[in-house]
Coordinates of C-alpha atoms and ligand atoms in Angstrom, one line a residue:
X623 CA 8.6 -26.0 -14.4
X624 CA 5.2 -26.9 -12.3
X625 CA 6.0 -26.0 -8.5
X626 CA 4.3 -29.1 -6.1
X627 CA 4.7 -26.6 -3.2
X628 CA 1.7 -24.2 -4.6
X629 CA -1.9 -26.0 -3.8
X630 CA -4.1 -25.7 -6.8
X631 CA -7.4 -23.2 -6.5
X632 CA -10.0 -22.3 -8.5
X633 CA -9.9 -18.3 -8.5
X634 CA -13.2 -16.8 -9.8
X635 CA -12.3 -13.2 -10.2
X636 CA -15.1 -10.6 -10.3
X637 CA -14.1 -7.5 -12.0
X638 CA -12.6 -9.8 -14.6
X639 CA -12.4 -6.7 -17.1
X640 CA -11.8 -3.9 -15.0
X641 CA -8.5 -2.1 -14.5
X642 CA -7.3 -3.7 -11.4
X643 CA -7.4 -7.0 -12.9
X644 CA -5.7 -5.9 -16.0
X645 CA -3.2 -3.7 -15.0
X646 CA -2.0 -5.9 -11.8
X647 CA -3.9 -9.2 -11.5
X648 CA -3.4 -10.9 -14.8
X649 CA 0.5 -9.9 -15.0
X650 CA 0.9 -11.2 -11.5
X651 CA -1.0 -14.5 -12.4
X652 CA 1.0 -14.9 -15.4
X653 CA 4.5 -14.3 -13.4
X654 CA 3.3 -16.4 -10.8
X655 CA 2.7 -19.1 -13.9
X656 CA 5.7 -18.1 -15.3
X657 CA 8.2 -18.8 -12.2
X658 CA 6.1 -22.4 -11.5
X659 CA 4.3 -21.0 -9.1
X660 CA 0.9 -21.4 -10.1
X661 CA -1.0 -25.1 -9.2
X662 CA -0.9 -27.6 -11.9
X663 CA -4.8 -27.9 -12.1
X664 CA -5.1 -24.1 -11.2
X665 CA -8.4 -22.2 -13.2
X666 CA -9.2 -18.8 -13.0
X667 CA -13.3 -17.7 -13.9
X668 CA -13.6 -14.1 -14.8
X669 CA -16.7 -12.6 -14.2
X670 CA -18.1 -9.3 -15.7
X671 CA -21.3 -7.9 -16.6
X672 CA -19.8 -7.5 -20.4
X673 CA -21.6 -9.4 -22.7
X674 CA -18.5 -11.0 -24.3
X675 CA -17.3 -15.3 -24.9
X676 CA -14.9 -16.6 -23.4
X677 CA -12.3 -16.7 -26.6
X678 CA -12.6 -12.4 -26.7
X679 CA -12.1 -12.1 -23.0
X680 CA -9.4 -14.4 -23.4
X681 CA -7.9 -11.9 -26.2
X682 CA -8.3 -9.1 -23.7
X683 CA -6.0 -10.3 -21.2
X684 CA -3.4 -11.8 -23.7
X685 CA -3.5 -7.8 -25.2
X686 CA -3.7 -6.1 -21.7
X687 CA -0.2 -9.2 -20.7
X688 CA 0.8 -7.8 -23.9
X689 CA 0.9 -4.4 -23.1
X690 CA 1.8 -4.9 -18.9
X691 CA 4.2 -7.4 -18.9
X692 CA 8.2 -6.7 -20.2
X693 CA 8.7 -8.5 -23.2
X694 CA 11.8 -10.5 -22.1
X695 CA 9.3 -11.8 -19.7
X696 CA 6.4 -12.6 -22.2
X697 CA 7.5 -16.2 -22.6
X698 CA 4.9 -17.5 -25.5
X699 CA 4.7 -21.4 -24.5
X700 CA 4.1 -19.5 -21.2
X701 CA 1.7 -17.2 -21.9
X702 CA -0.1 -20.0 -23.7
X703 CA -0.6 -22.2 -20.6
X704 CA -1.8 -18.8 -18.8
X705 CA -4.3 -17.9 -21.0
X706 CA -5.8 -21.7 -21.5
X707 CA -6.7 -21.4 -17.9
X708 CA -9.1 -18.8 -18.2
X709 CA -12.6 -19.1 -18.6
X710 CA -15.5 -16.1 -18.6
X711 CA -19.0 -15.7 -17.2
X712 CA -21.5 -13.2 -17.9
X713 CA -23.2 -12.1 -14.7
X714 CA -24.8 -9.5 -12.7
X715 CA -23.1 -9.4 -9.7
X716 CA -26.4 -7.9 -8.0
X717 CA -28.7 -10.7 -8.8
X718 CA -28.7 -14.1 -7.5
X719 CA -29.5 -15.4 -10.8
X720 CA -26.8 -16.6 -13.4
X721 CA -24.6 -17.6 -9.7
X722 CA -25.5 -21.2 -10.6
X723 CA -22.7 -21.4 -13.4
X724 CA -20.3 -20.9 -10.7
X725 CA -21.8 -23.8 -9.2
X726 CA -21.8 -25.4 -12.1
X727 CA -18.1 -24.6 -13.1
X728 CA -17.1 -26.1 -9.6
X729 CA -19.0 -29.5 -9.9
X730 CA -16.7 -32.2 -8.8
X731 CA -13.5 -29.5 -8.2
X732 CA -11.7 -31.0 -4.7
X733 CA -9.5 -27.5 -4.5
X734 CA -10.6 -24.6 -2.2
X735 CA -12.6 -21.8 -4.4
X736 CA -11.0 -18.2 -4.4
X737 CA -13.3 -15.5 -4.6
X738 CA -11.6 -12.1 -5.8
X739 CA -13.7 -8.9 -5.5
X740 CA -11.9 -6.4 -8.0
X741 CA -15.0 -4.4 -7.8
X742 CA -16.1 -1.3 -5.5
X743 CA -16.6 -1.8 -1.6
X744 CA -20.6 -1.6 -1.7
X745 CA -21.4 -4.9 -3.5
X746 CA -19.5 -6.9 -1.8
X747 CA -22.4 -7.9 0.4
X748 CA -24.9 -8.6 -2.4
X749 CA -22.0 -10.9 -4.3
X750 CA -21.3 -12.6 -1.1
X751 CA -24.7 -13.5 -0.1
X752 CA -25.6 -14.5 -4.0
X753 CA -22.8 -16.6 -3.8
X754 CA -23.9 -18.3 -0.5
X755 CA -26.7 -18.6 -2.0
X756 CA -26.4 -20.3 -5.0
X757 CA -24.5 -22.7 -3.3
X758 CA -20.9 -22.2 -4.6
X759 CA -19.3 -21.9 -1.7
X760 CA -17.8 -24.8 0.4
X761 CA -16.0 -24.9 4.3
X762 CA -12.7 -23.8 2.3
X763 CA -13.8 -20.9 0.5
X764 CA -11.8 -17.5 0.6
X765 CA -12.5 -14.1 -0.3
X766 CA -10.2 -11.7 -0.8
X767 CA -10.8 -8.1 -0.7
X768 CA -9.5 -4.6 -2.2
X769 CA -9.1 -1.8 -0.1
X770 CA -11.2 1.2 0.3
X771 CA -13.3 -1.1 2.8
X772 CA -15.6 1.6 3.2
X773 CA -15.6 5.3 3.5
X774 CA -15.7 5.4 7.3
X775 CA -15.8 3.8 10.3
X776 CA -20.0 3.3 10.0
X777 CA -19.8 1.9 6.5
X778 CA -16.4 0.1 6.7
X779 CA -18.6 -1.6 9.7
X780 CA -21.5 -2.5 7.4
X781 CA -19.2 -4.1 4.4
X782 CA -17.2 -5.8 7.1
X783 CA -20.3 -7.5 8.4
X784 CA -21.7 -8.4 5.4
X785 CA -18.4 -10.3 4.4
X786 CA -18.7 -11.9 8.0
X787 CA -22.2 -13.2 7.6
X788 CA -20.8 -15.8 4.7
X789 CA -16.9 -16.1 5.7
X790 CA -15.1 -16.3 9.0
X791 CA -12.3 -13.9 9.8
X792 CA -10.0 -16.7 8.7
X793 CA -10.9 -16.4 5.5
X794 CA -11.3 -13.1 4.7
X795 CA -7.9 -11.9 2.7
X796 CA -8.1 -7.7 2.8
X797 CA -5.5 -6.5 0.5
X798 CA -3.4 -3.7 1.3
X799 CA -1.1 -3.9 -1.8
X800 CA 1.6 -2.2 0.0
X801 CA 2.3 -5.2 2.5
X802 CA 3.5 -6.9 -0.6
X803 CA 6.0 -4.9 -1.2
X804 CA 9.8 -6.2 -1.2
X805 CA 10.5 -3.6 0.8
X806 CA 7.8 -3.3 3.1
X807 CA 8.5 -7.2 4.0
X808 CA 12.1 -6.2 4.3
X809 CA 11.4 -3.9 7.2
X810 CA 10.0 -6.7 9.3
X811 CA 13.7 -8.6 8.6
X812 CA 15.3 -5.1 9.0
X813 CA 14.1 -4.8 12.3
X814 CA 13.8 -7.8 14.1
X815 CA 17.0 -9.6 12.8
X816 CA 19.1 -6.9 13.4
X817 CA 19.7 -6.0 16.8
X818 CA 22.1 -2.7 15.6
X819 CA 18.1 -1.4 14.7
X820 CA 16.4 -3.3 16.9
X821 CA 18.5 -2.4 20.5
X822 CA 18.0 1.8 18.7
X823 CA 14.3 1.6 17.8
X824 CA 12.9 3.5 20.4
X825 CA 12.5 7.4 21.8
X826 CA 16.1 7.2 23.6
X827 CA 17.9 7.0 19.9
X828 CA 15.5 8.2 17.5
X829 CA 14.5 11.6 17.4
X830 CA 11.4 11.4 14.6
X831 CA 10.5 9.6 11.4
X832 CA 9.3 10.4 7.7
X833 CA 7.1 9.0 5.7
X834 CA 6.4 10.0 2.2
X835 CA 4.4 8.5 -0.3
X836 CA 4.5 10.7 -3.9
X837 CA 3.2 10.1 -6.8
X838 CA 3.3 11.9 -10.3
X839 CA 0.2 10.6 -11.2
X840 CA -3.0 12.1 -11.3
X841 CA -6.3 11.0 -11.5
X842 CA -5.9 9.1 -14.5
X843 CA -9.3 8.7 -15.4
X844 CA -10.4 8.0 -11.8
X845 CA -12.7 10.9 -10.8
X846 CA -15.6 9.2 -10.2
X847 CA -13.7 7.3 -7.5
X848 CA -11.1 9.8 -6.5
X849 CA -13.3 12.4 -5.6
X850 CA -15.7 10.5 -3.1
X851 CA -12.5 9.3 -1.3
X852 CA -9.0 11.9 -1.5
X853 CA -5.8 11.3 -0.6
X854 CA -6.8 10.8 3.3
X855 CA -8.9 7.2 2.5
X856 CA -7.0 6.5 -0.5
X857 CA -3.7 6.4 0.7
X858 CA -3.5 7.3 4.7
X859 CA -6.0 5.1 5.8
X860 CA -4.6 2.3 4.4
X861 CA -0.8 2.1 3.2
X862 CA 0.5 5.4 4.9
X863 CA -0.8 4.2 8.4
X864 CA 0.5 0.4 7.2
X865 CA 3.8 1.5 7.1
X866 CA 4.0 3.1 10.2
X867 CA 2.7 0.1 12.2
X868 CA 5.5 -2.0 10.6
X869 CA 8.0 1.0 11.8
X870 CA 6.3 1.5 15.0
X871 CA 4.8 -2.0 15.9
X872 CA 6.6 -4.2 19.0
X873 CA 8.4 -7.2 18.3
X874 CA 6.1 -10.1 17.6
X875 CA 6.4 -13.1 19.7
X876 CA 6.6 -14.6 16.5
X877 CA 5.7 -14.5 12.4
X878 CA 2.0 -15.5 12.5
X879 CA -0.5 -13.5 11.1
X880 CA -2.3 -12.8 14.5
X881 CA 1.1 -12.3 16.5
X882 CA 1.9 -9.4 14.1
X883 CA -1.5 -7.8 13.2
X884 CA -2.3 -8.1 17.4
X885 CA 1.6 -5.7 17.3
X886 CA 0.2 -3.5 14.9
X887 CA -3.5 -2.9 16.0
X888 CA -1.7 -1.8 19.4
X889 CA -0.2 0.9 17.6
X890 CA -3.2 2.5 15.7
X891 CA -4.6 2.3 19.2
X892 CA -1.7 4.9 20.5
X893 CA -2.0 6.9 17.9
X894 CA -2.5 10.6 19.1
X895 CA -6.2 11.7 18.7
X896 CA -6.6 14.5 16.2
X897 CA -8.5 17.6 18.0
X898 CA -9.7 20.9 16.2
X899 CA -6.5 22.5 17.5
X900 CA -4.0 20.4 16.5
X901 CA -6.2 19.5 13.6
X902 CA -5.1 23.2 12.4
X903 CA -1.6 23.1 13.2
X904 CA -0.6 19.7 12.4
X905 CA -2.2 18.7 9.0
X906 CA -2.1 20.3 5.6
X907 CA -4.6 19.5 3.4
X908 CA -3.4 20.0 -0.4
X909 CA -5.2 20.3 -4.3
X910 CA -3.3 20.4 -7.3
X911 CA -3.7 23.4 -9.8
X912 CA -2.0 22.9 -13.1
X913 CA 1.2 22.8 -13.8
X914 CA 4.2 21.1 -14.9
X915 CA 6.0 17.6 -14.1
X916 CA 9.0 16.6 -16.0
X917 CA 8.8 19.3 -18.5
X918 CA 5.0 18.9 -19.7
X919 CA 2.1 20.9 -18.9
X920 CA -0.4 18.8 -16.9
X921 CA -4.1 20.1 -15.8
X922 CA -4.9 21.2 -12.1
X923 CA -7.4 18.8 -10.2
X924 CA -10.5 20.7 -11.2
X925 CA -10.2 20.6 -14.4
X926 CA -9.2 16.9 -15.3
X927 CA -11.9 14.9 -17.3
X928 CA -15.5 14.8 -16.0
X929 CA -14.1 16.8 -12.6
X930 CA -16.5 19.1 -10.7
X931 CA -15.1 22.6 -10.4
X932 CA -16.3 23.4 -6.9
X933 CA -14.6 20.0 -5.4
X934 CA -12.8 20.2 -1.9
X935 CA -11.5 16.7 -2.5
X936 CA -7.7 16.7 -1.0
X937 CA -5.2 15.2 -3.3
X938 CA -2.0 16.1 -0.7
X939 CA -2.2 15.6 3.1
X940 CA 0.8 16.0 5.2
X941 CA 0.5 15.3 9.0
X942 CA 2.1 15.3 12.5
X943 CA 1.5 12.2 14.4
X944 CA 2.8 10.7 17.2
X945 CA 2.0 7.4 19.2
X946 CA 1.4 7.8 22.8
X947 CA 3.6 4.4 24.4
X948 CA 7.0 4.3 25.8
X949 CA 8.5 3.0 22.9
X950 CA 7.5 6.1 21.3
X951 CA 7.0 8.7 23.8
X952 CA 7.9 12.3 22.5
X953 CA 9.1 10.8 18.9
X954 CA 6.6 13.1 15.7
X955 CA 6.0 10.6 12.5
X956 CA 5.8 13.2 9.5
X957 CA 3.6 11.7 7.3
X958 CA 3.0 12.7 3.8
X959 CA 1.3 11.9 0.3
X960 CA 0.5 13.5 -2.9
X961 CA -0.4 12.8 -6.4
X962 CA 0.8 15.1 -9.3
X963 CA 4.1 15.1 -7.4
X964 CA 7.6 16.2 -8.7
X965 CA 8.8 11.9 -8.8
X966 CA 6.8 8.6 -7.9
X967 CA 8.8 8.3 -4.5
X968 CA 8.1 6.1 -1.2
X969 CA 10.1 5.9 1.4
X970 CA 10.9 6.5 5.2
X971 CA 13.6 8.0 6.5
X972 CA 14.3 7.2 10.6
X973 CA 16.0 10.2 11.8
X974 CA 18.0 9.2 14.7
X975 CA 19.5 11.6 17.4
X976 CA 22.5 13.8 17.9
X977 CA 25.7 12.4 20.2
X978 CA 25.1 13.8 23.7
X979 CA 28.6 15.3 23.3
X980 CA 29.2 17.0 20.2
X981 CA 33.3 17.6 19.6
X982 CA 33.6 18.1 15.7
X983 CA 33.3 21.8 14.2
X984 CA 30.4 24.0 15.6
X985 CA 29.8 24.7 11.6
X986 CA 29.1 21.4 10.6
X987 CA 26.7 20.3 14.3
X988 CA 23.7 19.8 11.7
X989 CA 25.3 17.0 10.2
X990 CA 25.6 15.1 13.1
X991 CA 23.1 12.4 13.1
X992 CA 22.4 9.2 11.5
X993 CA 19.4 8.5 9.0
X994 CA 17.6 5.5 8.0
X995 CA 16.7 5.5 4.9
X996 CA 14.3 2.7 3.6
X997 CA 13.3 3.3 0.5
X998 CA 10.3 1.3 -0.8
X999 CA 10.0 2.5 -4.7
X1000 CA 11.8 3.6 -7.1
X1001 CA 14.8 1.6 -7.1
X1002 CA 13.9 -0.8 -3.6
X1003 CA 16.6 -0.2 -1.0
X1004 CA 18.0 0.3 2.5
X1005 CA 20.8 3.5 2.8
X1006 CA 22.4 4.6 6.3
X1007 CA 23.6 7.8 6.6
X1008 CA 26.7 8.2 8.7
X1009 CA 29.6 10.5 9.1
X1010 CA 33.1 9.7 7.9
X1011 CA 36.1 12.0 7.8
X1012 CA 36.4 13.7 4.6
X1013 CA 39.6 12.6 2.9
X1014 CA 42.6 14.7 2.2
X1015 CA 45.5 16.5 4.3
X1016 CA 43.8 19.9 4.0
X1017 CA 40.7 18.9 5.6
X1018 CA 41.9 18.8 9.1
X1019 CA 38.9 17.0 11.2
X1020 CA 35.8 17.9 8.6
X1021 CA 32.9 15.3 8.5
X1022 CA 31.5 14.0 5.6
X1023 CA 28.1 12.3 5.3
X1024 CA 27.7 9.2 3.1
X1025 CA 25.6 5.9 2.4
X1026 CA 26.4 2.6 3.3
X1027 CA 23.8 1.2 0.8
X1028 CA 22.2 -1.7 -0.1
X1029 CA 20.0 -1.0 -3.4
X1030 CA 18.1 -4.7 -4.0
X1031 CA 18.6 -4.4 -7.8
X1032 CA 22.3 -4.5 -7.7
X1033 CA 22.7 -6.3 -4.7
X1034 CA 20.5 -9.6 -6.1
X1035 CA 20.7 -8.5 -9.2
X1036 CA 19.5 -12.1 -11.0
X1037 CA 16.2 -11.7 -9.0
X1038 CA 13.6 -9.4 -10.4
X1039 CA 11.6 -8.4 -8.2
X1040 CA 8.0 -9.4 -7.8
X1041 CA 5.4 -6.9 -8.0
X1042 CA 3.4 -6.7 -4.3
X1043 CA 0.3 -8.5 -6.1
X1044 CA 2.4 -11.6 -7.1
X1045 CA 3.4 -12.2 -3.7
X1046 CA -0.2 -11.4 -2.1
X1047 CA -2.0 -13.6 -4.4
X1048 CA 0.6 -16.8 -3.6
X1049 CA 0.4 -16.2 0.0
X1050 CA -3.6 -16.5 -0.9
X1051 CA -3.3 -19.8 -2.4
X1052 CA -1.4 -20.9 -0.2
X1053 CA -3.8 -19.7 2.5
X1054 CA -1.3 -17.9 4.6
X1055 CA -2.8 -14.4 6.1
X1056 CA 0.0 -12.3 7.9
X1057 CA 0.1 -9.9 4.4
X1058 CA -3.4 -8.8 4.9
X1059 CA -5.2 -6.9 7.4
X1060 CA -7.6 -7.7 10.0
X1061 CA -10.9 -6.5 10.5
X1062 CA -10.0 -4.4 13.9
X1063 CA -7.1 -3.0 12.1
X1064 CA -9.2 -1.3 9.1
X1065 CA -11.7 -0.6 11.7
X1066 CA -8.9 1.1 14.0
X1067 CA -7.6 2.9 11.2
X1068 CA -10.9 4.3 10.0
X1069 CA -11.4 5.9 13.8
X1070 CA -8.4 7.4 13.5
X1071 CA -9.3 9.0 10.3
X1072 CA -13.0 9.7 11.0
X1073 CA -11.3 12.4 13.4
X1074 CA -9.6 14.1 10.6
X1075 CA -12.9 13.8 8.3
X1076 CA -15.0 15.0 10.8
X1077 CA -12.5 17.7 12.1
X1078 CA -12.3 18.9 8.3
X1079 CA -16.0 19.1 7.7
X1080 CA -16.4 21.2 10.6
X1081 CA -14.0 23.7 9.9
X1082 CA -14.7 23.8 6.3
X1083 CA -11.8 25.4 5.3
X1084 CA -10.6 24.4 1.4
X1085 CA -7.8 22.9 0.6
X1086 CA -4.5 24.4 0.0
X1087 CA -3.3 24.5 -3.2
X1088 CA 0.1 23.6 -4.5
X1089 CA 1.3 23.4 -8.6
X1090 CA 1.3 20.2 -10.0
X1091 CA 5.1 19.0 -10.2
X1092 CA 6.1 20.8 -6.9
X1093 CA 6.3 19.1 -3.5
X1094 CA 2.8 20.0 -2.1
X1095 CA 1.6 23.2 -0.2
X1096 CA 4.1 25.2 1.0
X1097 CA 2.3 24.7 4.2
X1098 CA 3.3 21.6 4.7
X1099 CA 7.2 22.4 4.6
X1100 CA 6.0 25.5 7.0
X1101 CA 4.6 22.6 9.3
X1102 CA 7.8 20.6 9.8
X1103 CA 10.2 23.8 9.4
X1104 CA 8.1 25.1 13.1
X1105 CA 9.5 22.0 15.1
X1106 CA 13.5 22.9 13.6
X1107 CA 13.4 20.1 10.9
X1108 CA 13.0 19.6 7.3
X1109 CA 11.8 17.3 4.9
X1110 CA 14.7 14.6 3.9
X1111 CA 15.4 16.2 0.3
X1112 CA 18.1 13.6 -1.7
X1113 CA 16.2 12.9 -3.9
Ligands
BG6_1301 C1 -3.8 2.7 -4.7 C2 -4.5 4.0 -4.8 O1 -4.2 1.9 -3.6 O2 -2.4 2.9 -4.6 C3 -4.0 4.8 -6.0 O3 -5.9 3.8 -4.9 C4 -2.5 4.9 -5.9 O4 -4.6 6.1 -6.0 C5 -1.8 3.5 -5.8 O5 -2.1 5.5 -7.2 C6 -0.4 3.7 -5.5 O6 0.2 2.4 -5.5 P1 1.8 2.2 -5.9 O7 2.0 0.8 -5.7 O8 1.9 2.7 -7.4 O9 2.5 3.1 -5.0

């Protein structure tokens, strides 16, 4: 079934055989197709610099579908339909020659084109400007955008503006994958359709939140990249500081994009500054040395493929934050994120505070207080921690902590549930913006982090280093153990 509710585009996706597009933007095209989701008349270009026709690249993306997408899913009449919509062009992205054949392949197409930039930060500005140039571009044109924007402030500035010299802001789709997540969305509903959280969601009833982000990945064949960036502009800049917007953010007056990325640009403007002293005290930067995750032996940082052995490069960071408003006043956000971790594991636990009266037994006083538990990936869900009496005529008054849960999976359990790149390309096509991120908000995010960058390279101390498999530096559970507290551990 053809949905009429999805506008047809032309999407012409540069990067068309890189890993992004095969591991996440192909399968989420395809679902997209699959669930009538996609425009009738929709075509997608894939550009490369591979020297390849159009039937072998088409091959590529049936084998890579193959290999991505669950089998009950790969429907073949389906799959067919998908793959008769793509076309390929050989180009250099640098040149301005060979940009004609976009042209060309546009000719008489009413629907709005949809540039994708799958490809690193620092030619986005040449293919932009080539594109402008060879005239493929009309009043309706997008662009969307992959996250790192840049490396800092300075050059996030630079990419930012050369992206603004050929599209307006209200056309410029920045991808933070995580905002596409069913969970992540579920916060917004979390928050501001319930008043039980929304009335609590402040310093008076919460005493400090966690946010983890682990991974048991390493590098997976990403050095090159990895090691120019680290776990701070990989994964803080962006989704880690994401997330705590959405927590921290004030009510929007509403659900359009500028309503809620004006809420959450006021909170990476509170954020507390990072100075050398509490640059020492309140971050742990982490490396991974070999060892062990789920029984097998795994190499240490420095020695995966093609790594350089004196690298600094963080792969852990764990921080103390807090942002300086009312709302928020006195309240520490525990951030952390690692690869080579025990378990892939998001999520963001909301501690709240203790009764002002306590009457239950003195022994059990470290029970007493509610949790929040959102938990974004594995197994998408929402848990609430409270205290119940524990059953039984021997048990006198004892307390006994326990969910009340809501896992998505079995609580919807016809609906699968999209991968965050399904969503953010429909919300594309459909030209909706309040899943991506404005320029100030990168640009916020980035001053934020410069501090931490800046504060590292003056200290020039090396990273910690933690086995692969365990939960990061042992510094890190020194860092939250100081203020009385520990890392949620139900894992
Ligand atoms: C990407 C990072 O943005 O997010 C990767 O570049 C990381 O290093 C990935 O592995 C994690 O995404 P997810 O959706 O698997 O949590």
């Amino acid at each position: 079934m053809i949905h009429d509710t999805t506008p047809d585009i032309d999407l012409a996706l540069f990067g068309a055989l890189g890993d992004l597009a095969l591991r996440k933007l192909y399968p989420a095209l395809y679902h997209l197709d699959r669930d009538g989701l996609l425009g009738e008349s929709t075509r997608i270009l894939g550009l490369a610099r591979q020297d390849i026709d159009g039937e072998t690249f088409r091959q590529r993306v049936q084998q890579a579908l193959k290999k991505r997408v669950k089998a009950e899913t790969l429907d073949k009449a389906c799959l067919e339909r998908f793959i008769a919509r793509l076309e390929y062009l050989k180009l250099d992205f640098a040149t301005v020659e060979g940009y004609d054949a976009i042209a060309k392949w546009r000719e008489g197409a009413e629907r709005p084109m949809t540039i994708y930039l799958a490809v690193p930060a620092s030619i986005y500005g040449d293919i932009c400007r080539n594109l402008n140039a060879s005239g493929s571009l009309d009043d309706e044109s997008r662009v969307v955008v992959e996250k790192p924007i840049g490396y800092d402030l300075a050059s996030s500035q630079a990419i930012n503006d050369a992206i603004g010299e050929v599209f307006p802001e209200s056309r410029i789709y920045r991808i933070d994958h995580y905002l596409g997540k069913e969970t992540v969305q579920n916060l917004i509903a979390l928050r501001f359709a319930n008043p039980l959280f929304g009335n609590q969601w402040n310093q008076n009833q919460i005493s400090h939140v966690e946010i983890t982000v682990a991974e048991q990945v390493g590098i997976e064949g990403r050095w090159g990249y990895f090691d120019k960036a680290g776990q701070l502009r990989d994964m803080v800049q962006n989704h880690l500081l994401q997330l705590l917007c959405l927590i921290a953010m004030d009510p929007p007056s509403n659900l359009d994009a500028d309503a809620i990325r004006d809420e959450k640009v006021k909170v990476l403007k509170a954020l507390k500054p990072f100075t050398q002293e509490n640059l020492g005290r309140d971050v742990v930067r982490g490396q991974y040395i070999a060892g062990s995750i789920d029984g097998t032996s795994v190499p240490g940082y420095l020695e995966e493929e093609g790594a350089n052995t004196d690298s600094r490069t963080e792969t852990f960071v764990a921080m103390k934050t807090e942002v300086s408003n009312w709302r928020w006043a006195g309240v520490p956000f525990y951030l952390r994120t690692g690869k080579r971790m025990p378990e892939k594991l998001s999520q963001i636990v909301i501690h709240f505070r203790q009764q002002p009266h306590y009457i239950f037994d003195p022994d059990q006083r470290d029970l007493a207080a509610n949790k929040l538990i959102i938990r974004l990936q594995p197994e998408e869900g929402i848990a609430l921690q409270v205290l119940t009496k524990d059953g039984g005529l021997d048990k006198g008054m004892r307390l006994r902590p326990g969910p009340l849960h809501l896992d998505f999976n079995s609580a919807f359990p016809k609906s699968r549930i999209p991968d965050a790149y399904e969503r953010l390309l429909l919300e594309v096509m459909k030209g909706q913006q309040y899943l991506f991120v404005r320029r100030d908000e990168v640009e916020y995010a980035w001053r934020w982090c410069d501090q931490l960058i800046e504060g590292w390279a003056a200290r020039d101390v090396p990273p910690r280093r933690y086995p692969a498999g365990s939960w990061g530096p042992v510094a890190s559970i020194a860092m939250i153990t100081k203020d009385g507290r520990s890392w949620y551990e139900d894992y």
